[in-house]
mmCIF file of C-alpha atoms and ligand atoms in Angstrom:
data_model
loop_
_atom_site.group_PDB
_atom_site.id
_atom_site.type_symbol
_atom_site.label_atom_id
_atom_site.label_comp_id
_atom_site.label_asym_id
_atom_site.label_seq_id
_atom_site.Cartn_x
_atom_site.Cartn_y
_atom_site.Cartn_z
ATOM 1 C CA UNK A 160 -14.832 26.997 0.409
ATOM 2 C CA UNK A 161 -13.846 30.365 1.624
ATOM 3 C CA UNK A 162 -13.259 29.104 5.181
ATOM 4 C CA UNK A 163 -10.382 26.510 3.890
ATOM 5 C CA UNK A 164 -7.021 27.085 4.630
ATOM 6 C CA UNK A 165 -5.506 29.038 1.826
ATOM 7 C CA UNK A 166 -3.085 25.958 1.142
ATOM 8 C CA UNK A 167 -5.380 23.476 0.709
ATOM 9 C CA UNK A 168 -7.214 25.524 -2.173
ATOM 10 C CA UNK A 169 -5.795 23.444 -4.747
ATOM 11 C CA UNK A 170 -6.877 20.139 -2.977
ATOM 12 C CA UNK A 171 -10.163 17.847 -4.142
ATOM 13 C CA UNK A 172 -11.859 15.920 -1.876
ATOM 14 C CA UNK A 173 -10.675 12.161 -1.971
ATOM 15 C CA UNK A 174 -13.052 9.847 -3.530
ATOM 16 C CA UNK A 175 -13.350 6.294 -4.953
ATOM 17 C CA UNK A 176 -15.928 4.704 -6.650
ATOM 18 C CA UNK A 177 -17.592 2.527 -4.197
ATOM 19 C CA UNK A 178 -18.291 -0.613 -7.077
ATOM 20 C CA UNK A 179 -20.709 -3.376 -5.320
ATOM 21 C CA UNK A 180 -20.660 -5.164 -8.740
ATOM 22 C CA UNK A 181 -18.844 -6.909 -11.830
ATOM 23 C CA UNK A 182 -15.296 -7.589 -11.308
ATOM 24 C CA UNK A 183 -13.855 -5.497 -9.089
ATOM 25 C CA UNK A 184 -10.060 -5.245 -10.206
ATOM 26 C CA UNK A 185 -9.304 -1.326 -9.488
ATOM 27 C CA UNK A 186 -7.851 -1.079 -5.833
ATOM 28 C CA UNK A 187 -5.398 -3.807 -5.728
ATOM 29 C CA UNK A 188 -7.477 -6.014 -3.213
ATOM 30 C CA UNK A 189 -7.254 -9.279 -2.370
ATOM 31 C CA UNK A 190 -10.372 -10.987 -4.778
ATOM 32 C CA UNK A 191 -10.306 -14.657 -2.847
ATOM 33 C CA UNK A 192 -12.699 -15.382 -0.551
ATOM 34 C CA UNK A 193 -11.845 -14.334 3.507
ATOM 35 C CA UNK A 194 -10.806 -17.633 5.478
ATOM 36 C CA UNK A 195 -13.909 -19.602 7.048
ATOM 37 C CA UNK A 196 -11.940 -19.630 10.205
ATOM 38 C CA UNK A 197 -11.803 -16.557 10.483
ATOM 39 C CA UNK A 198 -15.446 -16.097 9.925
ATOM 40 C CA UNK A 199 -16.049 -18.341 12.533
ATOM 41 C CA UNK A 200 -14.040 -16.956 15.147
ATOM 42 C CA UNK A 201 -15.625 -13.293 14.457
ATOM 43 C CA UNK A 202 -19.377 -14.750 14.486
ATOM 44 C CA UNK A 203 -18.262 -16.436 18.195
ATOM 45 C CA UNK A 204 -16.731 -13.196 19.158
ATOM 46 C CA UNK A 205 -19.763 -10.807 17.945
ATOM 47 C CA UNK A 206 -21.766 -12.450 20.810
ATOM 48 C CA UNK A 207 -19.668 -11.566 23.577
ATOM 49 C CA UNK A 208 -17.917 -8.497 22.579
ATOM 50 C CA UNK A 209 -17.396 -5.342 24.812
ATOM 51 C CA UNK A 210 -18.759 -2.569 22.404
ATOM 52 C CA UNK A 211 -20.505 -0.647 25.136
ATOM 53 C CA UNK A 212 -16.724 0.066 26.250
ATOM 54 C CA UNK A 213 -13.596 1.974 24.760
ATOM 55 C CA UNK A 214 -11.061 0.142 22.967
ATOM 56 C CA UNK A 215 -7.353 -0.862 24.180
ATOM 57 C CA UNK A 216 -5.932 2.912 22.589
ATOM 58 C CA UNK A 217 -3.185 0.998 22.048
ATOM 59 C CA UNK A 218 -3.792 -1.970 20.576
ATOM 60 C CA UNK A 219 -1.792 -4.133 22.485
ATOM 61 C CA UNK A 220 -2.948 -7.714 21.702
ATOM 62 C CA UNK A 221 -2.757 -6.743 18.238
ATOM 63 C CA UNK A 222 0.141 -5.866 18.882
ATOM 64 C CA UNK A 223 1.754 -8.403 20.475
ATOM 65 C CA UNK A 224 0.803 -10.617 18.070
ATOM 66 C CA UNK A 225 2.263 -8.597 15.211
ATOM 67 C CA UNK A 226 5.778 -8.736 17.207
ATOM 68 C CA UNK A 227 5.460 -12.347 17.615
ATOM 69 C CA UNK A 228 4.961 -13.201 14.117
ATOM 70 C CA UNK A 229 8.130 -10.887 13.283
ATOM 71 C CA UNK A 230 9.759 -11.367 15.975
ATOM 72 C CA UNK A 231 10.479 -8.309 17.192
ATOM 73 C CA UNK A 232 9.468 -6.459 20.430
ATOM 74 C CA UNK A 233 6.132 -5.220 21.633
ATOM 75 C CA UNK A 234 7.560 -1.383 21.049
ATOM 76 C CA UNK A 235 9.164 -1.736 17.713
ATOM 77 C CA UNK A 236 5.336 -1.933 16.610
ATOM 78 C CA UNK A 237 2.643 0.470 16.371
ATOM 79 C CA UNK A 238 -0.764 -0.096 14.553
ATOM 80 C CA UNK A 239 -2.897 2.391 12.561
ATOM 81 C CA UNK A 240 -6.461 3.043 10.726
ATOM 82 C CA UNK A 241 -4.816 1.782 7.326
ATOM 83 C CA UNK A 242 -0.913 2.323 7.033
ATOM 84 C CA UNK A 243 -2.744 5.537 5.441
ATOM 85 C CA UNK A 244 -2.850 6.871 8.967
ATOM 86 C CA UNK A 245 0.757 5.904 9.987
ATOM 87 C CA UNK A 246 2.225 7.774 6.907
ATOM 88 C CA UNK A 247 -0.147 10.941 8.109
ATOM 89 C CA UNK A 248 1.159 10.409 11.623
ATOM 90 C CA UNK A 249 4.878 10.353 10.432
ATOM 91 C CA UNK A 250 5.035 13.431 8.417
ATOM 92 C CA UNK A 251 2.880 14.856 11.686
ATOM 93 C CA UNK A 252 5.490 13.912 14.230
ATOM 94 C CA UNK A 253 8.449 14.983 12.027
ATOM 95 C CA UNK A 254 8.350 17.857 9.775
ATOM 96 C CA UNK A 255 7.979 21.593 10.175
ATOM 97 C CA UNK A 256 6.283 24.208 7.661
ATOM 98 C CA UNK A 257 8.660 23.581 4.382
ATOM 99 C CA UNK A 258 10.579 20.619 5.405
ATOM 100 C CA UNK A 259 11.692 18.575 2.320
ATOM 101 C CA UNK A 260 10.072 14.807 1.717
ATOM 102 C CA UNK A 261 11.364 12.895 -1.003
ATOM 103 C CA UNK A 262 8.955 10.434 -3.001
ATOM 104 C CA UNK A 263 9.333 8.652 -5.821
ATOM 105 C CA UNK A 264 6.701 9.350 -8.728
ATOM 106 C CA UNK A 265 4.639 7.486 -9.901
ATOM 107 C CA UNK A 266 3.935 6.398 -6.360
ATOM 108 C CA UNK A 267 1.514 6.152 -4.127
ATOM 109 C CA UNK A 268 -1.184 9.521 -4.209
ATOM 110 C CA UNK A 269 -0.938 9.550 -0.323
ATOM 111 C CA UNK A 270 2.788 10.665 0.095
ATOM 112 C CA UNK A 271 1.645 14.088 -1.579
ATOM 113 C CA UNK A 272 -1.772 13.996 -0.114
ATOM 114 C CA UNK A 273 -0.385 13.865 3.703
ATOM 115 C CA UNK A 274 3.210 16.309 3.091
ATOM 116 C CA UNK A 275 0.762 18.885 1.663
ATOM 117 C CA UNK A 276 -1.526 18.254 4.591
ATOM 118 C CA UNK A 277 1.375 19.118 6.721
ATOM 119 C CA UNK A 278 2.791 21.433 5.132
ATOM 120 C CA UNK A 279 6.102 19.745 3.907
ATOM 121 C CA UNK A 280 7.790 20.443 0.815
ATOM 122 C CA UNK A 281 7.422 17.429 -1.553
ATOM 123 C CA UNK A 282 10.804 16.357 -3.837
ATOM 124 C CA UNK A 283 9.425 13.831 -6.426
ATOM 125 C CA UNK A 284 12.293 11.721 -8.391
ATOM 126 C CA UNK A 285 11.035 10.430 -11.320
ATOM 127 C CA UNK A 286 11.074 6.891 -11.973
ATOM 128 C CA UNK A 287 13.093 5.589 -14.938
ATOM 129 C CA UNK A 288 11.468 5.504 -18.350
ATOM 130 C CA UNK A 289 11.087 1.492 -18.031
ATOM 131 C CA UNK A 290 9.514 2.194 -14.498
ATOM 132 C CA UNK A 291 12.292 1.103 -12.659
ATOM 133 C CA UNK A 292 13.800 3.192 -9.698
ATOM 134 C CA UNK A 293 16.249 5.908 -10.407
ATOM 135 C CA UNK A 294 18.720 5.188 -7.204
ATOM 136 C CA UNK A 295 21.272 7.258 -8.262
ATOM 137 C CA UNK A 296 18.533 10.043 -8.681
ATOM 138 C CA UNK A 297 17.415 9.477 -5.479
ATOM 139 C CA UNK A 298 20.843 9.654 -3.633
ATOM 140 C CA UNK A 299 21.672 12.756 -5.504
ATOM 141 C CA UNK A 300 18.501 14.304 -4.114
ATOM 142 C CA UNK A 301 18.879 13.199 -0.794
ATOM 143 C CA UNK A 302 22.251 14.937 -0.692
ATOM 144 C CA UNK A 303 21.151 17.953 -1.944
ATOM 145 C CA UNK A 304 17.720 18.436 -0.121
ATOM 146 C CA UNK A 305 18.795 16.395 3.209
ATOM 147 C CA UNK A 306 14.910 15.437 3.260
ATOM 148 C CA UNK A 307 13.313 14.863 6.980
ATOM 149 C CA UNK A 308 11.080 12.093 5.396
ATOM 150 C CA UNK A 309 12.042 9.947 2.579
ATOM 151 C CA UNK A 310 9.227 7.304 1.185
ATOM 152 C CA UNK A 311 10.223 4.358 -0.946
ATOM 153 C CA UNK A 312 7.454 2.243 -1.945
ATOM 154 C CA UNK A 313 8.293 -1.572 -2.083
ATOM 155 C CA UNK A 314 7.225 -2.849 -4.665
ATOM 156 C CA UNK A 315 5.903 0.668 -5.748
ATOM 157 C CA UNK A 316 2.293 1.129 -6.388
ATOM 158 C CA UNK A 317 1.587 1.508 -9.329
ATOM 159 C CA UNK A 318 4.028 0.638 -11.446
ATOM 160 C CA UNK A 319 5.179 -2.951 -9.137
ATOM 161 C CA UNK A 320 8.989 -1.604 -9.349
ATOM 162 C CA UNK A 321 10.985 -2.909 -6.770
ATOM 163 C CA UNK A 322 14.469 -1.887 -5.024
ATOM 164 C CA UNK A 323 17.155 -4.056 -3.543
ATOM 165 C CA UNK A 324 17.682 -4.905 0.041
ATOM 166 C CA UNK A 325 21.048 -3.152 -0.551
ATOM 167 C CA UNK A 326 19.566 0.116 -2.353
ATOM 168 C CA UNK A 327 16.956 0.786 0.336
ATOM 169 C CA UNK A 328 20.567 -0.172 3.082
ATOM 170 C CA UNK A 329 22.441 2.960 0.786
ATOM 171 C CA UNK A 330 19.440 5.128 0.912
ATOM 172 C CA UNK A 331 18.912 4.565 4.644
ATOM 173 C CA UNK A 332 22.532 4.936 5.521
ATOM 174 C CA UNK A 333 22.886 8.015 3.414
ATOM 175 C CA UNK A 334 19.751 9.390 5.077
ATOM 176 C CA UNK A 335 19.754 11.817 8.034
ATOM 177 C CA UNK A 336 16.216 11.585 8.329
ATOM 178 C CA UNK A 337 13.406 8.643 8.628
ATOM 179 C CA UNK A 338 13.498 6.091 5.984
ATOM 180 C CA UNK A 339 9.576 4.952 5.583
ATOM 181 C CA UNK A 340 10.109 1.588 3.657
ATOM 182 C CA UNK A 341 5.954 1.036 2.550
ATOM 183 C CA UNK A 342 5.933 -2.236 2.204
ATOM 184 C CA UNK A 343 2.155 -2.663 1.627
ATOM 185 C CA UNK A 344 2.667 -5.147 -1.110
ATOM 186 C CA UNK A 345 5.531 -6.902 0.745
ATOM 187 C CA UNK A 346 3.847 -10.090 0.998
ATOM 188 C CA UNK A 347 3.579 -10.739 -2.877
ATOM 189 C CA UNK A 348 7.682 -10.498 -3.060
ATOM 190 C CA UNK A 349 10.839 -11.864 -1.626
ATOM 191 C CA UNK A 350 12.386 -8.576 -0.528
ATOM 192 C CA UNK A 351 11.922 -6.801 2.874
ATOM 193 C CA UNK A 352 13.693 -4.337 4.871
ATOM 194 C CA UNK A 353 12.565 -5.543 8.140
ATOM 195 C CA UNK A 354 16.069 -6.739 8.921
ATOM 196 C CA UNK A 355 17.248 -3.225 8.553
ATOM 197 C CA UNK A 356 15.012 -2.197 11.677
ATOM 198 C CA UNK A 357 17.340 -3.988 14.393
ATOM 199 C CA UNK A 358 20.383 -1.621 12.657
ATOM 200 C CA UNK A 359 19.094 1.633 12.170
ATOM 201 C CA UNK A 360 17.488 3.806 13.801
ATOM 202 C CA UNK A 361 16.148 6.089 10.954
ATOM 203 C CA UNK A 362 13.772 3.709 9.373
ATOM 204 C CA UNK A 363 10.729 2.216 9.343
ATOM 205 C CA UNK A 364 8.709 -0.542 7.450
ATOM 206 C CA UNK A 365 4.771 -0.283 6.891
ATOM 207 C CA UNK A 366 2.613 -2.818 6.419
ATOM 208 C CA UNK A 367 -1.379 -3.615 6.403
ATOM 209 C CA UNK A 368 -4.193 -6.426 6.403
ATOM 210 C CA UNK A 369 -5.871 -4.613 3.118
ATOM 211 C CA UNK A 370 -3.669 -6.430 0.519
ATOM 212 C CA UNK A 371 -2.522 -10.078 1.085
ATOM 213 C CA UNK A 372 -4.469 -10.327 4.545
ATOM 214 C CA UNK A 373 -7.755 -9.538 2.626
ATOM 215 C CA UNK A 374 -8.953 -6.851 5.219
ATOM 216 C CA UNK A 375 -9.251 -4.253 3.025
ATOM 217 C CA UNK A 376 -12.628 -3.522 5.168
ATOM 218 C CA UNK A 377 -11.162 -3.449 8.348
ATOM 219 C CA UNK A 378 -8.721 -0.727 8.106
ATOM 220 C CA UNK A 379 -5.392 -1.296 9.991
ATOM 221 C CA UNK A 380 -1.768 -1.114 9.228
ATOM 222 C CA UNK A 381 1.236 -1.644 11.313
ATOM 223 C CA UNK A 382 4.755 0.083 11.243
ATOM 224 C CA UNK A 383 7.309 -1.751 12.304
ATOM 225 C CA UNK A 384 10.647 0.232 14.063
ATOM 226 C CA UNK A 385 12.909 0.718 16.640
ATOM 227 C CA UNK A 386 11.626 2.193 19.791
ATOM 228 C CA UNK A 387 11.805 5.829 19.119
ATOM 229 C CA UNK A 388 10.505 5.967 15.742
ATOM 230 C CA UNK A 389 7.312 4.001 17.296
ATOM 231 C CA UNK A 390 7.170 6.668 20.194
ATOM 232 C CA UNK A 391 6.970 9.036 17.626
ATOM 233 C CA UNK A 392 3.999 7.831 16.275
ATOM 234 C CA UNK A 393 2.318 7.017 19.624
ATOM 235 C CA UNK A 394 2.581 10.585 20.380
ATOM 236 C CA UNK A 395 0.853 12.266 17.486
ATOM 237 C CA UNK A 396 -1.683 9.150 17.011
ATOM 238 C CA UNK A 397 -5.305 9.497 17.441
ATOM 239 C CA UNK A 398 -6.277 8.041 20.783
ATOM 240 C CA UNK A 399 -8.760 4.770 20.544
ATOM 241 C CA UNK A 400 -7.836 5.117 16.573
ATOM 242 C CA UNK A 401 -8.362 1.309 16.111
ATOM 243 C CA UNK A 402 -12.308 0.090 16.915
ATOM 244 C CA UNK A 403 -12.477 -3.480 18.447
ATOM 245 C CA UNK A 404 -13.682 -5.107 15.455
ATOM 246 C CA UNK A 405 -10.520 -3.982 13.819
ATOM 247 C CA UNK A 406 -8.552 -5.189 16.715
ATOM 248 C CA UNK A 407 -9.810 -8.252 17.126
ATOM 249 C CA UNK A 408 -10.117 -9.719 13.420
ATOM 250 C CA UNK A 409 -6.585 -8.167 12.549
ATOM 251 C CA UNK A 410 -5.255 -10.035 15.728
ATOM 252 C CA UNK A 411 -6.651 -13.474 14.490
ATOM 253 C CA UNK A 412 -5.425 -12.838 10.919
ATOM 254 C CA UNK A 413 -1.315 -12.209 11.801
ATOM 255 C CA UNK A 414 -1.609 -15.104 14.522
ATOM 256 C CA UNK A 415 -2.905 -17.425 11.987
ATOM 257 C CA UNK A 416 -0.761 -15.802 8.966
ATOM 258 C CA UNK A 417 -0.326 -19.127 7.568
ATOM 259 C CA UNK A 418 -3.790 -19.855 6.633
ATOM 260 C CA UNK A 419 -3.294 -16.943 4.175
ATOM 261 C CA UNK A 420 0.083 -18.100 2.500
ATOM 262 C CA UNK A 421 -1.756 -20.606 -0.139
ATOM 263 C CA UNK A 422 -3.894 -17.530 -0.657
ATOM 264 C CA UNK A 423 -1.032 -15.243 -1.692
ATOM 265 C CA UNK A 424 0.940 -17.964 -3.251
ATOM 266 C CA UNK A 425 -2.409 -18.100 -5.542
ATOM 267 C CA UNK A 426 -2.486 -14.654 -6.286
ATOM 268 C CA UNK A 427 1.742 -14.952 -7.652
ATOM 269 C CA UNK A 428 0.421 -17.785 -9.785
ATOM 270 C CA UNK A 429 -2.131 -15.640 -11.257
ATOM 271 C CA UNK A 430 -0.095 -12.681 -11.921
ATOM 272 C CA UNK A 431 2.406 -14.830 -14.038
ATOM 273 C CA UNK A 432 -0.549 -16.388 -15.907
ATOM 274 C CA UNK A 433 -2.085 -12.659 -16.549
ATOM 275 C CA UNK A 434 1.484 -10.866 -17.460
ATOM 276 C CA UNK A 435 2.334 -13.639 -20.357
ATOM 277 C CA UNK A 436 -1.541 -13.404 -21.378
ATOM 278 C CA UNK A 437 -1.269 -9.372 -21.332
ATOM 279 C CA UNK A 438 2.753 -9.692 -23.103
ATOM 280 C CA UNK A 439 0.974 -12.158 -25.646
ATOM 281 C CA UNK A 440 -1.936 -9.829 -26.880
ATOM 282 C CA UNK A 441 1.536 -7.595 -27.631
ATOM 283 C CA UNK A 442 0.989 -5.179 -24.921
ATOM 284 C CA UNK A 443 3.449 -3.356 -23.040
ATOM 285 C CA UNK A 444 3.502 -4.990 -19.774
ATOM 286 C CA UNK A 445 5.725 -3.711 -16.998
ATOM 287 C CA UNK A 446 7.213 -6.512 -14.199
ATOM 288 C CA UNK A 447 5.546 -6.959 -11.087
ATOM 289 C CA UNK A 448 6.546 -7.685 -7.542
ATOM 290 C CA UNK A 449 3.168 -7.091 -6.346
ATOM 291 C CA UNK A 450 -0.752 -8.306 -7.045
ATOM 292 C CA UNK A 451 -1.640 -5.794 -9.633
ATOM 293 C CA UNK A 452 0.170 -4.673 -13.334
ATOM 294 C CA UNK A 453 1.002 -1.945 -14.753
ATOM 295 C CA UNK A 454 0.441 -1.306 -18.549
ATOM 296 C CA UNK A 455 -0.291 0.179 -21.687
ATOM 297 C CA UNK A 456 -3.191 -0.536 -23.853
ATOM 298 C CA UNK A 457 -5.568 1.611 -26.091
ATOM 299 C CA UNK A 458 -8.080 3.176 -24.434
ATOM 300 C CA UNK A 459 -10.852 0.610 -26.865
ATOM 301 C CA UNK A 460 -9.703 -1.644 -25.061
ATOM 302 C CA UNK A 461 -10.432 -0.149 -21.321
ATOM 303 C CA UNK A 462 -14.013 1.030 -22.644
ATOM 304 C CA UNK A 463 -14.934 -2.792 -23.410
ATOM 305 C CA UNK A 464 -13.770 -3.670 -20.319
ATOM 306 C CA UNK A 465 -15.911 -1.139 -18.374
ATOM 307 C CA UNK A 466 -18.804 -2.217 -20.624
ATOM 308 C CA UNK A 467 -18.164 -5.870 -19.508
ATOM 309 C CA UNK A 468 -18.521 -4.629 -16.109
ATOM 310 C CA UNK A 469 -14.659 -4.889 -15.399
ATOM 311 C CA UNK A 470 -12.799 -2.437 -13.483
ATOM 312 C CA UNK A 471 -9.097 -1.171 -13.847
ATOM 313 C CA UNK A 472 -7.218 1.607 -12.771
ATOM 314 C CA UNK A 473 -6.441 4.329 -15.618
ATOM 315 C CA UNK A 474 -3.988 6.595 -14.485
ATOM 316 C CA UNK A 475 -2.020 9.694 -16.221
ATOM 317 C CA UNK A 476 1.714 10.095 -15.691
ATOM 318 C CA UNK A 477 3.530 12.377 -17.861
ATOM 319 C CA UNK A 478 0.801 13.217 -20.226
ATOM 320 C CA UNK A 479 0.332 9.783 -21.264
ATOM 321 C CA UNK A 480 -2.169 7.446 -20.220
ATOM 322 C CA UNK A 481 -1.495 4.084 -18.092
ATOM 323 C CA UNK A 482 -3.770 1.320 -16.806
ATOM 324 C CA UNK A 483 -3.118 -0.783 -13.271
ATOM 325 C CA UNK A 484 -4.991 -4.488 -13.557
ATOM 326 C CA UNK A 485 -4.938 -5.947 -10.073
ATOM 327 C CA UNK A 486 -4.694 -9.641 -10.337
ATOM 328 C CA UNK A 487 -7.926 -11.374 -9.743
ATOM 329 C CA UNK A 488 -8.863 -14.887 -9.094
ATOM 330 C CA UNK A 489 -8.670 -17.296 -12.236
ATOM 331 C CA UNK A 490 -12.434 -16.897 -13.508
ATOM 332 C CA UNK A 491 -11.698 -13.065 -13.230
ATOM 333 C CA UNK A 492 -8.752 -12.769 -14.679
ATOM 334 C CA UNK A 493 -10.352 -15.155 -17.459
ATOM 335 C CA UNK A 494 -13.197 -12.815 -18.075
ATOM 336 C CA UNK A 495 -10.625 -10.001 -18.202
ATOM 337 C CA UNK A 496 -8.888 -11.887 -21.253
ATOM 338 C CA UNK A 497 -11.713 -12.391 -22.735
ATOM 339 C CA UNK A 498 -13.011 -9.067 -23.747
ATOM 340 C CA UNK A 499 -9.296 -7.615 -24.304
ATOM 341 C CA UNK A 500 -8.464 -10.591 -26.543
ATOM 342 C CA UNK A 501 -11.526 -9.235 -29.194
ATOM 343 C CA UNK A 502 -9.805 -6.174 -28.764
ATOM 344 C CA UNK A 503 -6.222 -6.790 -29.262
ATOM 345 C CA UNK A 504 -5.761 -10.533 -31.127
HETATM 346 N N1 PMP B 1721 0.697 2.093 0.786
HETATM 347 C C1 PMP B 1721 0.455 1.743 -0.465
HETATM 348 C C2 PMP B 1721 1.584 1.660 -1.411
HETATM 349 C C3 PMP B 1721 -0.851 1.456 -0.890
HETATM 350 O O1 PMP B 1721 -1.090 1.131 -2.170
HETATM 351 C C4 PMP B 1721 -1.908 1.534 0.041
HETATM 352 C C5 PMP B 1721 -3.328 1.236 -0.340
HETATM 353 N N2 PMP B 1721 -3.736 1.507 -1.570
HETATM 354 C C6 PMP B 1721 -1.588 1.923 1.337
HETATM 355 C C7 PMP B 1721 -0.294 2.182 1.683
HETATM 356 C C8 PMP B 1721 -2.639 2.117 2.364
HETATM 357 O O2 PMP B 1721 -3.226 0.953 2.721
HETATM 358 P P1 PMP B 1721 -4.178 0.862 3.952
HETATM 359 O O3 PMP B 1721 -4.426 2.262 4.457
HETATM 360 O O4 PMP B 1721 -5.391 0.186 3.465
HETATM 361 O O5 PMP B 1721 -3.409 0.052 4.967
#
């Protein structure tokens, strides 16, 4: 390690367990299976695909078809490996050594991963002890630190918390600098802050196939913005970042989007059923907005459910130990009930 920069010295390599069996319910995917359709269309494709040749760098028939299912322009969008690369390319294209970000925390392990990357100074705000946003925290520390980058997760992974369409308005009208509204999870609530795009100018909404557009595989995301913001991007953005396969199986899933809305709808059904279930065995169980829970249990009860073969998230915050379920399919989420109710009846 003695050639790595001297601020990355505290830094681990990412990993994740790559599980190929039992119930997968760790990384807040999507557990139904993948439209036949769109099987279909990829198996015709396969046979007459260009691979031998570059991809469009930029996208664009992805692209268009993301700004005709919002409605929206052709450069108000921008697409990326994973909205992982799109929050990378933000900080990239806006801050310099020591600029402030703000982030809520708990939140999502890539805002710290990609400000430390480059080299911003990271302002966490705590969420509130019940999990919900502190807004008045985070206005107060947008004053004081004027931030150049401010994330708000919506809902907020892990904890599911969500803000109001008028919070994230007072944050992004208080803000001098970009707004990034993540709205990964966006499909599983009623809330967005797309509308916001056509009035400011400071912020910008990301979204991705992993979750509710089960494309977890694939790896693309999308901002959504108003021209500048997405010529920032463009300009720090890896050329050729998306492969064709990408391309073209992203571009069939937003231009048949509603093919996956009994899918989603499915996956809200199930996350009611689970939270009473989880509330019942007299757990604490935080709300959710989103396709996964967060909440407390003993740890017993998390080492039956790796025996079984199940897989949840156990997480730390503030010396004390939390577990994130993402909602499975019914025979899943079943099994899952199963081997906590021994545990907790
Ligand atoms: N934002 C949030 C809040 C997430 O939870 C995730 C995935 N875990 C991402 C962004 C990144 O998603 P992807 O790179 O797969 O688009």
């Amino acid at each position: 390690m003695k050639f790595l920069r001297e601020r990355f010295k505290e830094m681990m390599p990412y990993h994740s367990d790559f599980i190929t069996e039992g119930i997968k319910l760790d990384a807040n995917e999507n557990p139904y299976p993948v439209p036949a359709e769109m099987i279909a269309h990829m198996q015709n494709w396969v046979k007459a695909m260009s691979v031998s040749r570059y991809p469009d760098t930029d996208s664009m028939g992805l692209i268009r078809a993301i700004a005709k299912a919002y409605n929206v322009a052709s450069q108000n969008v921008v697409c990326g490996v994973g909205s992982d690369e799109l929050i990378d390319c933000i900080l990239r294209a806006t801050i310099e050594e020591a600029d402030c970000v703000l982030a809520p925390t708990p939140s999502f392990s890539m805002y710290p991963q990609f400000t430390l990357l480059n080299a911003g100074q990271l302002i966490q705000i705590p969420l509130q002890e019940d999990f919900s946003y502190d807004v008045a925290g985070m206005i107060q520390a947008i004053k004081t630190h004027q931030p150049k980058v401010i994330f708000l997760c919506n809902p907020n992974n892990p904890t599911g918390s969500l803000l109001t369409l008028e919070e994230i308005t007072e944050i992004t009208q208080l803000a001098k600098g970009v707004v990034v509204v993540d709205e990964a999870y966006g499909e599983f609530c009623e809330i967005s802050a797309l509308p916001l795009i056509r009035k400011y100018n400071n912020i910008i909404v990301l979204k991705t196939f992993s979750k509710a557009y089960a494309l977890a595989g694939a790896r693309v995301g999308y901002g959504i913005a108003c021209a500048e913001i997405i010529e920032l991007i463009n300009t720090v953005k890896v050329p050729y970042n998306l492969n064709i396969f990408s391309q073209e199986i992203a571009t069939w899933a937003i231009a048949h989007k509603e093919v996956f809305e009994p899918i989603i709808e499915k996956i809200k059904v199930q996350r009611e059923v689970l939270y009473t279930k989880l509330k019942q065995f007299g757990l604490t169980v935080y709300p959710s907005a989103t396709n996964f829970i967060w909440l407390e249990m003993p740890e017993k009860a998390y080492l039956a459910l790796q025996e079984a073969k199940i897989y949840i998230r156990k997480m730390q915050y503030n010396g004390k130990i939390y577990y994130r379920i993402t909602v499975g399919n019914e025979e899943e989420n079943m099994a899952l009930l199963k081997v906590l109710g021994k545990y907790l009846r």
